[in-house]
CSV table of C-alpha atoms in Angstrom, one decimal:
chain,number,residue,atom,x,y,z
A,1,MET,CA,0.2,-0.1,-0.3
A,2,GLU,CA,1.0,3.2,-0.8
A,3,THR,CA,1.8,5.9,1.6
A,4,VAL,CA,2.9,9.1,1.1
A,5,ARG,CA,3.9,12.3,4.0
A,6,ILE,CA,3.0,15.6,4.0
A,7,ALA,CA,3.4,18.3,6.5
A,8,GLY,CA,4.3,15.6,9.0
A,9,ARG,CA,1.2,13.4,8.2
A,10,ARG,CA,1.1,10.0,6.9
A,11,TYR,CA,-1.8,9.1,4.4
A,12,SER,CA,-2.5,6.2,2.8
A,13,ASP,CA,-6.2,6.2,1.5
A,14,PRO,CA,-6.6,6.3,-2.1
A,15,ASP,CA,-8.6,8.9,-2.5
A,16,VAL,CA,-6.6,11.1,-0.1
A,17,ILE,CA,-3.2,10.3,-2.4
A,18,SER,CA,-4.9,11.1,-5.3
A,19,LEU,CA,-5.9,14.4,-4.7
A,20,CYS,CA,-2.3,15.1,-2.9
A,21,ARG,CA,-1.3,14.2,-6.5
A,22,GLN,CA,-3.4,16.0,-8.6
A,23,THR,CA,-1.2,18.8,-9.7
A,24,GLY,CA,1.2,16.4,-10.7
A,25,GLU,CA,3.6,17.4,-7.4
A,26,LEU,CA,2.5,16.6,-3.2
A,27,ILE,CA,0.1,19.3,-2.3
A,28,ASP,CA,-0.6,18.9,1.4
A,29,PRO,CA,-4.6,17.8,1.7
A,30,ARG,CA,-5.5,19.5,4.6
A,31,SER,CA,-5.6,22.6,3.4
A,32,THR,CA,-6.3,21.5,-0.7
A,33,ILE,CA,-9.8,20.5,0.8
A,34,VAL,CA,-9.8,24.3,3.1
A,35,HIS,CA,-9.2,26.0,-0.1
A,36,MET,CA,-11.8,23.6,-2.0
A,37,ALA,CA,-14.4,24.6,0.5
A,38,ARG,CA,-14.3,28.6,1.0
A,39,SER,CA,-13.8,28.4,-2.5
A,40,LEU,CA,-17.2,27.1,-3.4
A,41,VAL,CA,-18.7,28.9,-0.3
A,42,GLY,CA,-17.0,32.1,-1.8
A,43,LYS,CA,-18.9,31.6,-5.4
A,44,ILE,CA,-22.2,31.1,-3.5
A,45,ASN,CA,-21.7,34.2,-1.2
A,46,GLY,CA,-21.2,36.2,-4.6
A,47,PHE,CA,-25.0,35.9,-5.5
A,48,PRO,CA,-27.9,37.4,-3.7
A,49,GLY,CA,-30.7,35.6,-1.7
A,50,VAL,CA,-28.2,33.3,-0.3
A,51,PRO,CA,-30.8,31.8,2.9
A,52,ARG,CA,-29.8,32.0,6.3
A,53,GLU,CA,-31.2,29.0,6.9
A,54,PRO,CA,-28.5,26.3,7.4
A,55,MET,CA,-29.9,23.3,5.5
A,56,GLU,CA,-31.4,25.6,2.7
A,57,ARG,CA,-27.6,26.8,2.3
A,58,LEU,CA,-26.1,23.7,2.3
A,59,LYS,CA,-28.5,22.6,-0.2
A,60,ILE,CA,-27.4,25.6,-2.5
A,61,ILE,CA,-23.8,24.5,-2.6
A,62,ALA,CA,-24.6,20.8,-2.5
A,63,SER,CA,-26.4,21.9,-6.0
A,64,PHE,CA,-24.0,24.3,-6.6
A,65,ASN,CA,-21.2,22.0,-6.7
A,66,GLY,CA,-23.4,18.7,-9.0
A,67,ILE,CA,-24.8,17.1,-6.3
A,68,LYS,CA,-28.8,16.8,-5.7
A,69,ILE,CA,-29.7,15.8,-1.8
A,70,GLN,CA,-32.1,13.5,-1.3
A,71,PRO,CA,-33.6,12.1,2.3
A,72,MET,CA,-34.1,8.4,2.1
A,73,ASP,CA,-35.0,6.7,5.6
A,74,MET,CA,-32.2,4.1,6.4
A,75,ASP,CA,-32.7,2.7,9.2
A,76,GLY,CA,-35.5,0.5,7.6
A,77,GLN,CA,-33.6,-0.8,5.3
A,78,ASN,CA,-31.9,-4.3,6.8
A,79,ARG,CA,-31.5,-2.4,9.8
A,80,GLU,CA,-28.6,-0.6,9.2
A,81,LYS,CA,-27.7,2.5,10.9
A,82,ARG,CA,-26.4,4.8,7.7
A,83,ASP,CA,-26.6,8.4,8.2
A,84,ALA,CA,-26.1,8.9,4.6
A,85,ALA,CA,-24.6,7.7,0.8
A,86,LEU,CA,-23.2,9.3,-2.0
A,87,PHE,CA,-22.7,8.0,-5.4
A,88,PRO,CA,-22.5,9.0,-9.0
A,89,THR,CA,-25.2,9.2,-11.6
A,90,ALA,CA,-24.9,10.0,-15.0
A,91,SER,CA,-26.0,13.9,-14.4
A,92,GLY,CA,-23.7,13.8,-11.5
A,93,TRP,CA,-23.8,13.3,-8.0
A,94,LYS,CA,-26.6,12.3,-5.6
A,95,VAL,CA,-26.5,12.1,-1.4
A,96,LEU,CA,-29.3,10.0,0.3
A,97,TYR,CA,-29.2,11.2,4.1
A,98,ASN,CA,-31.2,9.6,6.6
A,99,PRO,CA,-33.9,12.5,7.5
A,100,ASN,CA,-34.2,10.5,10.8
A,101,ARG,CA,-31.4,11.7,12.5
A,102,PRO,CA,-31.2,15.0,14.6
A,103,ARG,CA,-30.9,18.3,12.0
A,104,SER,CA,-27.5,19.4,13.4
A,105,ARG,CA,-26.0,15.8,12.2
A,106,VAL,CA,-28.3,16.0,8.6
A,107,VAL,CA,-26.5,19.0,7.8
A,108,PHE,CA,-23.1,18.0,9.1
A,109,THR,CA,-23.4,14.5,7.2
A,110,ILE,CA,-24.4,16.8,4.0
A,111,ALA,CA,-21.4,18.9,4.0
A,112,HIS,CA,-18.9,15.7,4.7
A,113,GLU,CA,-20.8,13.8,1.6
A,114,VAL,CA,-20.1,17.2,-0.4
A,115,THR,CA,-16.3,17.2,0.8
A,116,HIS,CA,-16.1,13.6,-0.6
A,117,THR,CA,-16.6,14.7,-4.4
A,118,PHE,CA,-13.6,17.1,-3.9
A,119,PHE,CA,-11.6,13.8,-4.1
A,120,PRO,CA,-10.2,12.9,-7.3
A,121,SER,CA,-10.8,9.6,-6.8
A,122,SER,CA,-14.3,9.8,-5.5
A,123,SER,CA,-16.1,8.9,-8.7
A,124,SER,CA,-15.2,5.7,-8.8
A,125,GLY,CA,-18.0,4.3,-6.6
A,126,ALA,CA,-20.4,4.8,-3.6
A,127,ARG,CA,-19.6,5.2,-0.1
A,128,PHE,CA,-21.5,4.2,2.5
A,129,ARG,CA,-19.9,6.2,6.0
A,130,SER,CA,-21.5,2.9,8.0
A,131,ILE,CA,-20.1,0.9,6.2
A,132,THR,CA,-16.3,1.9,5.7
A,133,ASN,CA,-14.9,-0.1,8.9
A,134,PRO,CA,-14.7,3.0,10.7
A,135,GLU,CA,-11.3,1.8,12.1
A,136,SER,CA,-8.9,1.4,9.8
A,137,ARG,CA,-6.4,4.3,9.4
A,138,GLU,CA,-7.1,4.7,5.9
A,139,ALA,CA,-11.0,5.6,6.7
A,140,ASN,CA,-10.4,7.4,9.2
A,141,GLU,CA,-7.6,10.0,7.5
A,142,LEU,CA,-10.5,9.8,4.4
A,143,GLU,CA,-13.4,10.9,7.0
A,144,ARG,CA,-11.2,13.3,9.3
A,145,LEU,CA,-10.5,15.5,6.1
A,146,CYS,CA,-14.2,15.3,5.3
A,147,ASP,CA,-14.9,16.4,8.6
A,148,LEU,CA,-12.4,19.2,7.9
A,149,GLY,CA,-14.2,20.1,4.6
A,150,ALA,CA,-17.9,20.2,6.5
A,151,ALA,CA,-16.8,22.2,9.1
A,152,GLU,CA,-15.7,24.7,6.3
A,153,LEU,CA,-18.9,24.1,4.9
A,154,VAL,CA,-21.0,24.7,7.4
A,155,MET,CA,-19.3,26.9,9.4
A,156,PRO,CA,-17.8,29.0,7.1
A,157,LEU,CA,-14.5,31.2,8.5
A,158,GLU,CA,-15.3,35.1,8.0
A,159,ASP,CA,-19.1,33.9,9.2
A,160,PHE,CA,-18.1,32.1,12.2
A,161,GLN,CA,-15.6,34.6,13.3
A,162,ARG,CA,-18.4,37.8,12.9
A,163,GLU,CA,-20.4,35.5,15.1
A,164,ALA,CA,-17.9,34.4,17.8
A,165,ASN,CA,-17.9,38.4,18.1
A,166,GLY,CA,-14.3,38.0,20.0
A,167,GLN,CA,-16.1,35.8,22.4
A,168,TYR,CA,-14.3,32.5,22.4
A,169,THR,CA,-15.6,30.3,24.7
A,170,LEU,CA,-17.8,27.2,25.5
A,171,THR,CA,-20.5,29.6,27.0
A,172,ARG,CA,-21.0,30.6,23.5
A,173,VAL,CA,-21.3,27.5,21.8
A,174,GLU,CA,-25.1,26.9,21.9
A,175,HIS,CA,-25.6,30.4,20.3
A,176,LEU,CA,-23.1,29.5,17.4
A,177,ALA,CA,-24.7,25.6,17.0
A,178,ALA,CA,-27.9,27.6,17.2
A,179,GLN,CA,-26.7,29.7,14.2
A,180,PHE,CA,-24.8,27.5,11.9
A,181,GLY,CA,-27.4,24.4,12.9
A,182,THR,CA,-24.3,22.3,14.0
A,183,SER,CA,-23.9,19.8,16.8
A,184,PHE,CA,-22.3,21.4,20.6
A,185,GLU,CA,-19.4,19.4,19.5
A,186,ALA,CA,-18.8,20.5,16.5
A,187,THR,CA,-19.3,24.0,16.9
A,188,THR,CA,-16.7,23.4,19.7
A,189,PHE,CA,-14.0,21.7,17.7
A,190,ARG,CA,-15.0,24.6,14.9
A,191,LEU,CA,-14.3,27.2,18.5
A,192,ALA,CA,-10.9,26.6,18.2
A,193,SER,CA,-9.9,25.8,14.4
A,194,ALA,CA,-11.4,29.7,13.8
A,195,HIS,CA,-10.0,31.4,16.8
A,196,PRO,CA,-7.5,34.1,14.9
A,197,GLY,CA,-4.9,33.3,18.2
A,198,LEU,CA,-3.8,30.0,19.5
A,199,ALA,CA,-6.8,27.7,20.9
A,200,VAL,CA,-6.8,24.2,21.1
A,201,ALA,CA,-9.9,21.8,21.3
A,202,GLY,CA,-10.9,18.4,21.8
A,203,LEU,CA,-12.5,15.0,23.4
A,204,LEU,CA,-11.8,14.2,26.6
A,205,ARG,CA,-12.4,10.1,26.9
A,206,TYR,CA,-11.9,8.6,30.9
A,207,ARG,CA,-10.6,5.3,29.8
A,208,LEU,CA,-7.1,3.3,30.3
A,209,THR,CA,-4.4,3.4,27.2
A,210,LEU,CA,-4.7,-0.5,25.0
A,211,ASP,CA,-1.7,-1.5,27.0
A,212,GLU,CA,-3.2,-1.2,30.2
A,213,GLU,CA,-6.8,-2.6,30.0
A,214,ARG,CA,-4.7,-6.1,28.3
A,215,ARG,CA,-2.7,-6.4,31.6
A,216,ARG,CA,-5.5,-5.6,34.0
A,217,HIS,CA,-7.4,-8.5,32.1
A,218,LYS,CA,-4.5,-10.6,32.5
A,219,VAL,CA,-4.7,-9.8,36.3
A,220,SER,CA,-8.4,-10.3,36.5
A,221,ARG,CA,-7.5,-13.8,34.7
A,222,GLN,CA,-4.9,-14.9,37.1
A,223,GLN,CA,-7.1,-14.3,40.2
A,224,LEU,CA,-9.9,-16.3,38.8
A,225,LEU,CA,-7.7,-18.7,38.2
A,226,PHE,CA,-6.0,-18.8,41.5
A,227,SER,CA,-8.0,-17.1,43.8
A,228,SER,CA,-4.9,-14.4,44.9
A,229,SER,CA,-3.5,-11.9,43.0
A,230,LEU,CA,-0.1,-12.1,41.5
A,231,LEU,CA,0.3,-8.7,40.7
A,232,PRO,CA,-1.4,-6.5,43.2
A,233,SER,CA,-3.8,-3.8,42.5
A,234,ALA,CA,-2.5,-1.2,43.3
A,235,GLN,CA,-0.1,-1.6,40.5
A,236,LEU,CA,-2.2,-1.3,37.9
A,237,ALA,CA,-3.0,1.6,35.9
A,238,GLU,CA,-6.5,3.5,36.8
A,239,LYS,CA,-8.4,5.6,34.2
A,240,LYS,CA,-7.7,8.8,33.0
A,241,TYR,CA,-8.7,11.6,30.4
A,242,ARG,CA,-6.6,11.0,27.6
A,243,ARG,CA,-7.2,12.9,24.2
A,244,GLN,CA,-9.6,11.6,21.5
A,245,SER,CA,-10.0,14.3,19.4
A,246,LEU,CA,-7.7,17.6,18.9
A,247,HIS,CA,-8.2,20.5,16.9
A,248,MET,CA,-6.1,23.7,17.1
A,249,SER,CA,-6.5,27.3,15.6
A,250,SER,CA,-4.1,27.7,12.3
A,251,ASN,CA,-1.0,29.5,14.6
A,252,CYS,CA,-1.1,27.0,16.4
A,253,THR,CA,2.4,24.7,15.7
A,254,ASP,CA,3.9,20.9,16.8
A,255,ASP,CA,4.4,22.2,20.1
A,256,HIS,CA,0.6,22.6,20.6
A,257,LEU,CA,-0.1,19.1,19.5
A,258,ILE,CA,-1.7,17.1,22.5
A,259,ARG,CA,-0.7,13.7,20.7
A,260,TRP,CA,-3.7,10.6,20.8
A,261,ASN,CA,-4.1,9.0,24.3
A,262,LYS,CA,-2.0,11.6,26.0
A,263,SER,CA,-3.7,11.8,30.0
A,264,PHE,CA,-4.2,15.1,31.9
A,265,ASP,CA,-3.3,15.9,35.2
A,266,ARG,CA,-5.4,14.9,37.6
A,267,GLU,CA,-5.6,18.1,39.3
A,268,SER,CA,-7.1,19.5,35.6
A,269,VAL,CA,-10.0,21.3,35.8
A,270,VAL,CA,-11.5,18.5,33.1
A,271,TYR,CA,-11.8,15.9,35.5
A,272,LYS,CA,-14.4,18.4,37.6
A,273,ALA,CA,-16.7,18.8,34.3
A,274,ARG,CA,-19.3,16.2,36.0
A,275,ASP,CA,-21.9,18.4,37.1
A,276,TYR,CA,-23.4,20.3,34.1
A,277,GLY,CA,-21.8,23.8,33.1
A,278,VAL,CA,-18.9,24.8,31.9
A,279,ARG,CA,-15.5,24.3,34.4
A,280,ARG,CA,-12.2,26.8,33.7
A,281,ALA,CA,-9.3,27.4,34.7
A,282,ILE,CA,-6.2,28.9,33.8
A,283,GLU,CA,-3.8,26.1,33.3
A,284,THR,CA,-0.7,23.8,30.5
A,285,LEU,CA,-2.0,21.8,28.7
A,286,PRO,CA,-0.1,18.3,28.3
A,287,ASN,CA,1.9,19.3,25.6
A,288,GLN,CA,5.4,20.7,24.6
A,289,SER,CA,4.2,24.4,25.0
A,290,GLY,CA,4.4,24.6,28.7
A,291,LEU,CA,1.7,27.6,27.8
A,292,TYR,CA,-0.4,28.9,30.3
A,293,GLY,CA,-4.0,29.7,29.2
A,294,GLN,CA,-7.6,29.6,30.0
A,295,LEU,CA,-9.0,25.4,29.6
A,296,GLU,CA,-12.7,25.1,30.0
A,297,ALA,CA,-14.6,22.0,30.3
A,298,VAL,CA,-17.8,20.6,29.5
A,299,LEU,CA,-19.8,17.0,30.1
A,300,SER,CA,-19.9,16.1,26.5
A,301,PRO,CA,-24.1,16.5,25.4
A,302,PHE,CA,-24.1,13.3,23.8
A,303,GLN,CA,-22.7,10.4,25.7
A,304,ARG,CA,-21.6,7.0,24.6
A,305,GLU,CA,-22.9,3.6,25.8
A,306,GLU,CA,-20.3,2.6,26.8
A,307,ALA,CA,-18.8,6.1,28.4
A,308,ASP,CA,-17.6,5.9,32.3
A,309,GLY,CA,-20.6,6.1,34.2
A,310,SER,CA,-19.1,8.6,36.4
A,311,PHE,CA,-16.7,10.3,34.2
A,312,GLY,CA,-18.2,11.3,30.8
A,313,ASP,CA,-16.8,11.7,27.7
A,314,VAL,CA,-15.3,15.4,28.2
A,315,LEU,CA,-15.3,18.5,25.8
A,316,PHE,CA,-12.5,20.6,26.4
A,317,PHE,CA,-11.4,24.3,24.7
A,318,TRP,CA,-8.0,25.9,25.6
A,319,GLN,CA,-6.6,29.1,24.1
A,320,GLN,CA,-3.9,31.6,25.2
A,321,ILE,CA,-4.5,34.6,27.6
A,322,THR,CA,-2.9,37.4,25.3
A,323,GLN,CA,-3.3,40.2,28.5
B,1,MET,CA,-19.2,35.0,-8.2
B,2,ASP,CA,-19.1,38.6,-10.2
B,3,ASP,CA,-21.8,38.5,-12.4
B,4,ARG,CA,-19.9,39.8,-15.0
B,5,LEU,CA,-18.3,36.4,-15.2
B,6,ILE,CA,-22.1,34.7,-15.8
B,7,ASP,CA,-23.3,34.8,-19.0
B,8,LEU,CA,-26.9,35.2,-18.2
B,9,LYS,CA,-28.0,34.6,-21.9
B,10,LYS,CA,-26.5,31.2,-21.7
B,11,LEU,CA,-28.2,30.6,-18.2
B,12,GLY,CA,-31.0,31.8,-19.4
B,13,SER,CA,-31.5,29.1,-22.7
B,14,THR,CA,-30.0,26.4,-20.3
B,15,ILE,CA,-33.1,26.8,-18.4
B,16,ARG,CA,-35.2,27.4,-21.7
B,17,PHE,CA,-34.2,24.6,-23.3
B,18,LEU,CA,-34.9,21.9,-20.3
B,19,ARG,CA,-38.0,23.4,-19.7
B,20,HIS,CA,-38.8,23.0,-23.6
B,21,GLY,CA,-37.4,19.4,-22.8
B,22,LYS,CA,-39.8,18.5,-20.5
B,23,GLY,CA,-42.4,19.9,-22.5
B,24,TRP,CA,-43.6,22.9,-20.0
B,25,ALA,CA,-45.1,26.1,-20.3
B,26,LEU,CA,-43.8,28.8,-18.2
B,27,ALA,CA,-46.6,28.6,-16.1
B,28,ASP,CA,-45.7,25.2,-15.4
B,29,LEU,CA,-42.3,25.9,-14.7
B,30,ALA,CA,-43.9,28.9,-12.1
B,31,ASP,CA,-45.8,26.5,-10.5
B,32,LYS,CA,-43.6,23.9,-9.9
B,33,SER,CA,-40.7,25.3,-8.9
B,34,GLY,CA,-43.0,28.1,-6.8
B,35,VAL,CA,-40.8,30.8,-8.7
B,36,SER,CA,-43.1,33.8,-10.3
B,37,LYS,CA,-43.7,33.2,-14.4
B,38,ALA,CA,-42.5,37.1,-15.0
B,39,TYR,CA,-38.8,36.2,-13.3
B,40,ILE,CA,-38.4,32.9,-14.9
B,41,SER,CA,-39.4,34.6,-18.2
B,42,ASP,CA,-37.0,37.9,-17.3
B,43,LEU,CA,-33.6,34.4,-16.5
B,44,GLU,CA,-34.7,33.3,-19.1
B,45,ASN,CA,-34.6,36.4,-21.1
B,46,GLY,CA,-31.1,37.3,-19.4
B,47,ALA,CA,-32.9,39.9,-18.5
B,48,ALA,CA,-33.1,39.5,-14.1
B,49,GLY,CA,-30.0,40.9,-13.8
B,50,LYS,CA,-27.5,39.1,-10.8
B,51,PRO,CA,-30.2,35.8,-10.5
B,52,ASN,CA,-31.8,35.7,-7.1
B,53,ILE,CA,-29.7,31.8,-6.2
B,54,GLN,CA,-32.3,30.8,-4.9
B,55,TYR,CA,-34.7,31.4,-6.9
B,56,VAL,CA,-32.2,29.6,-9.9
B,57,PHE,CA,-31.5,26.6,-7.0
B,58,ASN,CA,-35.9,26.7,-7.4
B,59,VAL,CA,-36.4,26.3,-10.5
B,60,ALA,CA,-33.3,24.0,-11.1
B,61,VAL,CA,-34.6,21.6,-9.0
B,62,ALA,CA,-37.9,21.8,-11.1
B,63,LEU,CA,-36.2,21.2,-13.8
B,64,ASP,CA,-34.5,18.4,-12.3
B,65,ALA,CA,-31.1,19.8,-12.6
B,66,THR,CA,-28.2,21.3,-10.0
B,67,LEU,CA,-26.8,24.8,-10.4
B,68,ASP,CA,-24.1,23.1,-11.5
B,69,GLN,CA,-25.2,22.2,-15.1
B,70,LEU,CA,-27.1,25.6,-15.2
B,71,LEU,CA,-24.2,28.2,-14.3
B,72,LYS,CA,-21.2,25.7,-15.6
B,73,ASP,CA,-21.9,26.8,-19.1
B,74,ALA,CA,-22.4,30.3,-18.9
B,75,THR,CA,-19.5,30.9,-16.2
B,76,ALA,CA,-16.9,28.6,-18.1
B,77,LYS,CA,-18.3,31.0,-21.4
B,78,ASP,CA,-17.9,34.2,-19.7
B,79,GLN,CA,-14.1,33.6,-18.4
B,80,ARG,CA,-13.5,33.6,-22.4
B,81,THR,CA,-15.8,36.5,-22.8
B,82,LYS,CA,-13.2,38.3,-19.7
B,83,LYS,CA,-10.4,38.0,-21.9
B,84,ARG,CA,-12.2,39.9,-25.2
B,85,ARG,CA,-11.0,43.6,-25.1
B,86,SER,CA,-12.7,46.5,-25.9
B,87,ALA,CA,-12.6,48.1,-29.0
B,88,GLU,CA,-9.4,50.4,-27.6
B,89,ASP,CA,-7.6,47.7,-26.5
B,90,LEU,CA,-8.0,45.9,-29.8
B,91,PRO,CA,-4.7,46.5,-31.9
B,92,PRO,CA,-5.2,49.2,-34.4
B,93,GLY,CA,-7.6,48.7,-37.5
B,94,LEU,CA,-9.0,45.3,-36.2
B,95,SER,CA,-12.3,46.8,-34.7
B,96,ASP,CA,-12.8,48.3,-37.8
B,97,LEU,CA,-12.7,45.3,-40.2
B,98,GLN,CA,-15.3,43.4,-37.2
B,99,GLN,CA,-17.3,46.1,-38.2
B,100,GLU,CA,-17.3,46.5,-41.7
B,101,LEU,CA,-17.5,42.1,-42.1
B,102,GLU,CA,-19.5,41.7,-39.1
B,103,LEU,CA,-16.9,39.6,-37.8
B,104,SER,CA,-17.8,37.4,-34.5
B,105,ASP,CA,-16.3,38.4,-31.2
B,106,ASP,CA,-14.5,35.0,-31.3
B,107,GLU,CA,-13.0,35.6,-34.9
B,108,VAL,CA,-11.7,39.0,-33.6
B,109,GLU,CA,-10.2,37.5,-30.4
B,110,MET,CA,-8.5,34.8,-32.3
B,111,LEU,CA,-7.0,37.6,-34.7
B,112,ALA,CA,-5.8,40.2,-31.6
B,113,GLN,CA,-4.3,36.2,-29.8
B,114,VAL,CA,-1.9,35.9,-33.4
B,115,ASN,CA,0.9,35.5,-32.6
B,116,PHE,CA,3.3,37.4,-35.8
B,117,ARG,CA,6.5,36.7,-36.8
B,118,GLY,CA,7.9,40.2,-37.9
B,119,ASN,CA,5.5,43.1,-37.8
B,120,ARG,CA,2.0,43.2,-36.8
B,121,PRO,CA,-0.6,44.5,-39.2
B,122,LYS,CA,-1.1,48.2,-38.5
B,123,ASP,CA,-4.8,48.7,-40.3
B,124,THR,CA,-7.7,47.2,-41.8
B,125,GLU,CA,-5.9,46.7,-45.0
B,126,GLY,CA,-3.4,44.3,-43.3
B,127,TRP,CA,-5.9,42.9,-40.9
B,128,ARG,CA,-8.4,41.9,-43.9
B,129,PHE,CA,-5.0,39.8,-45.2
B,130,VAL,CA,-4.3,38.1,-42.4
B,131,LEU,CA,-8.2,36.6,-42.0
B,132,GLN,CA,-8.2,35.9,-45.8
B,133,ALA,CA,-5.0,33.7,-45.0
B,134,ILE,CA,-6.3,31.6,-42.1
B,135,ARG,CA,-9.6,31.1,-44.1
B,136,MET,CA,-8.3,29.9,-47.0
B,137,ALA,CA,-5.5,27.5,-45.0
B,138,GLY,CA,-9.2,26.5,-43.1
B,139,GLU,CA,-10.5,25.6,-46.5
B,140,GLN,CA,-7.1,23.9,-47.9
B,141,ASN,CA,-7.6,21.1,-44.7
B,142,ARG,CA,-11.0,20.9,-45.3
B,143,GLN,CA,-10.3,19.9,-48.9
B,144,LYS,CA,-7.2,17.4,-47.6
């Protein structure tokens, strides 16, 4: 399998590689996707009559890119949970979406599918979001790029910054989400990527690392077999809030990166986000920058079934204090 | 998008072409799109000014087309138009020849873009000679 490395990231998905190579030279797929999405939004905004309602606006964006949108109840078919399907037709593209999903999810999903058509190899066939193995690295890199484009399409940079009005804080997210028809989670991530200074946002899960889980499983089996612990429980690692996803402002560098799996210190305010409401404190992030900033944390409105009962999934937003 | 980059007549003719393809009268398209008959008529005649994108989208949906299909040709055509020069920007004599022979914009643009080895034509007669030479070459190619 071919792998290319651009701007410190590895890509091996055929669609992504075709985008990287479309000009003959290797180009960064992230900046290309952002550029294409902004260019599309720019074309639409040049016309009078662009609706403010997010779904109506997105339908026009899709149509401008040669894509027809059609609702279809996909839950009823084979009971497979599908959000959307994108496929080529004789006259262009068509996106079938599941209207039974929350409106904010539908908007982002359609924008995600529109971004799929930016990839030169997308015409090779249909892609079903929930059919592609979401755990594979290739699927993941393509899907993340499509999420990046989707954020640009549904929350255009200038519009988002205007609406944020300088108030980059989690307490502003509900208002912004209502304006753009997006989820709390997607809007929180956009708060960071649209921030004019240094800002980082992401999702944290209270969990062990994979190695720690294996070790714990091994010990529990030994305890079951020998009725005694060969390895004292005290030596076993405990769960912590660990980085799941990460989104950074364009001014951030590799120093601001929080690597996947990295845990937050137990004193961090993220462990206090167990009640409703936003918690905040002045902290550094677990990265190389060592910069102090305002860290905000809130329980994610969407909790997985597997999420810890006491320590649910947490969204965080950090920004450098410039005063 | 800059309205100078949209060929409104092309957009109008595409809409009319698709409407005729369905055997619809203006009133039928107005009924199915929810856009007034008067506005569609203006659109088809290229007289609606910079088009309201929501209305054009409604028309596109009614015609089972996309905005891309309606606007693509119109945009591409106009990008060529953008390169066209005004009479003042044309080389001396070419504008006069265009009026005399009623040459199309494409023919004039083609002549204006011809690269010459040596002197460029300086007057109407010089351009007439070049045009005849090019047309003769075209005839010869067809005969071959």
